[in-house]
Amino acid sequence: MIAFSIHVPIIRNNNEGLTSTNPLALMLTQEAALGYLLKHARICHPNDALTYRIARYDLLEELACFTYIGQTHYQIVLVDGLPSRLEAIVRQ
């Protein structure tokens, strides 16, 4: 079986209810998607209305299509008042 996933960065403006997924920003790895979101956070900081997520899609060989697996939500970790990294939010 082929293990293949894509990770889609999602930026949401909670004040306006808008969600942005840039098709050009589809990533093959979670690390690349995190890098994209962190760069966006640094450019847009401070904007408390924005939240960041990465959706994961796995390739199901038997169906020959990508299937939505779930999303990881991230919060911005500040160092000296500037975004330093994104940290996954554990939801229970």
Short mmCIF file of C-alpha atoms in Angstrom, two decimals, residues 20-64:
data_model
loop_
_atom_site.label_atom_id
_atom_site.label_comp_id
_atom_site.label_asym_id
_atom_site.label_seq_id
_atom_site.Cartn_x
_atom_site.Cartn_y
_atom_site.Cartn_z
CA SER A 20 -8.39 30.85 2.76
CA THR A 21 -6.76 27.80 1.23
CA ASN A 22 -4.32 28.71 -1.49
CA PRO A 23 -4.17 25.90 -4.08
CA LEU A 24 -0.57 26.87 -4.78
CA ALA A 25 0.23 26.29 -1.12
CA LEU A 26 -0.76 22.63 -1.05
CA MET A 27 2.09 20.87 0.70
CA LEU A 28 3.32 17.32 0.71
CA THR A 29 4.68 17.50 4.25
CA GLN A 30 3.39 18.94 7.48
CA GLU A 31 6.73 20.69 8.05
CA ALA A 32 6.42 22.62 4.78
CA ALA A 33 2.83 23.61 5.58
CA LEU A 34 3.90 24.80 9.05
CA GLY A 35 6.65 26.90 7.49
CA TYR A 36 4.12 28.53 5.17
CA LEU A 37 1.76 29.33 8.04
CA LEU A 38 4.53 30.71 10.24
CA LYS A 39 5.68 33.00 7.44
CA HIS A 40 2.09 34.23 7.08
CA ALA A 41 1.82 34.78 10.85
CA ARG A 42 4.99 36.88 10.85
CA ILE A 43 3.75 39.03 7.97
CA CYS A 44 0.28 39.56 9.46
CA HIS A 45 1.26 39.94 13.11
CA PRO A 46 -0.45 41.15 15.21
CA ASN A 47 -3.85 40.04 13.97
CA ASP A 48 -5.65 38.19 16.74
CA ALA A 49 -8.58 37.37 14.46
CA LEU A 50 -6.53 34.88 12.42
CA THR A 51 -6.31 31.20 13.26
CA TYR A 52 -4.18 28.60 11.56
CA ARG A 53 -4.87 24.97 10.72
CA ILE A 54 -3.42 22.22 8.57
CA ALA A 55 -5.78 19.72 6.99
CA ARG A 56 -4.44 16.29 6.11
CA TYR A 57 -5.51 14.20 3.15
CA ASP A 58 -4.29 10.63 2.69
CA LEU A 59 -4.20 8.77 -0.59
CA LEU A 60 -6.37 5.68 -0.44
CA GLU A 61 -4.92 3.28 -2.96
CA GLU A 62 -8.07 1.19 -3.20
CA LEU A 63 -10.14 4.26 -4.10
CA ALA A 64 -7.41 6.08 -6.05
#
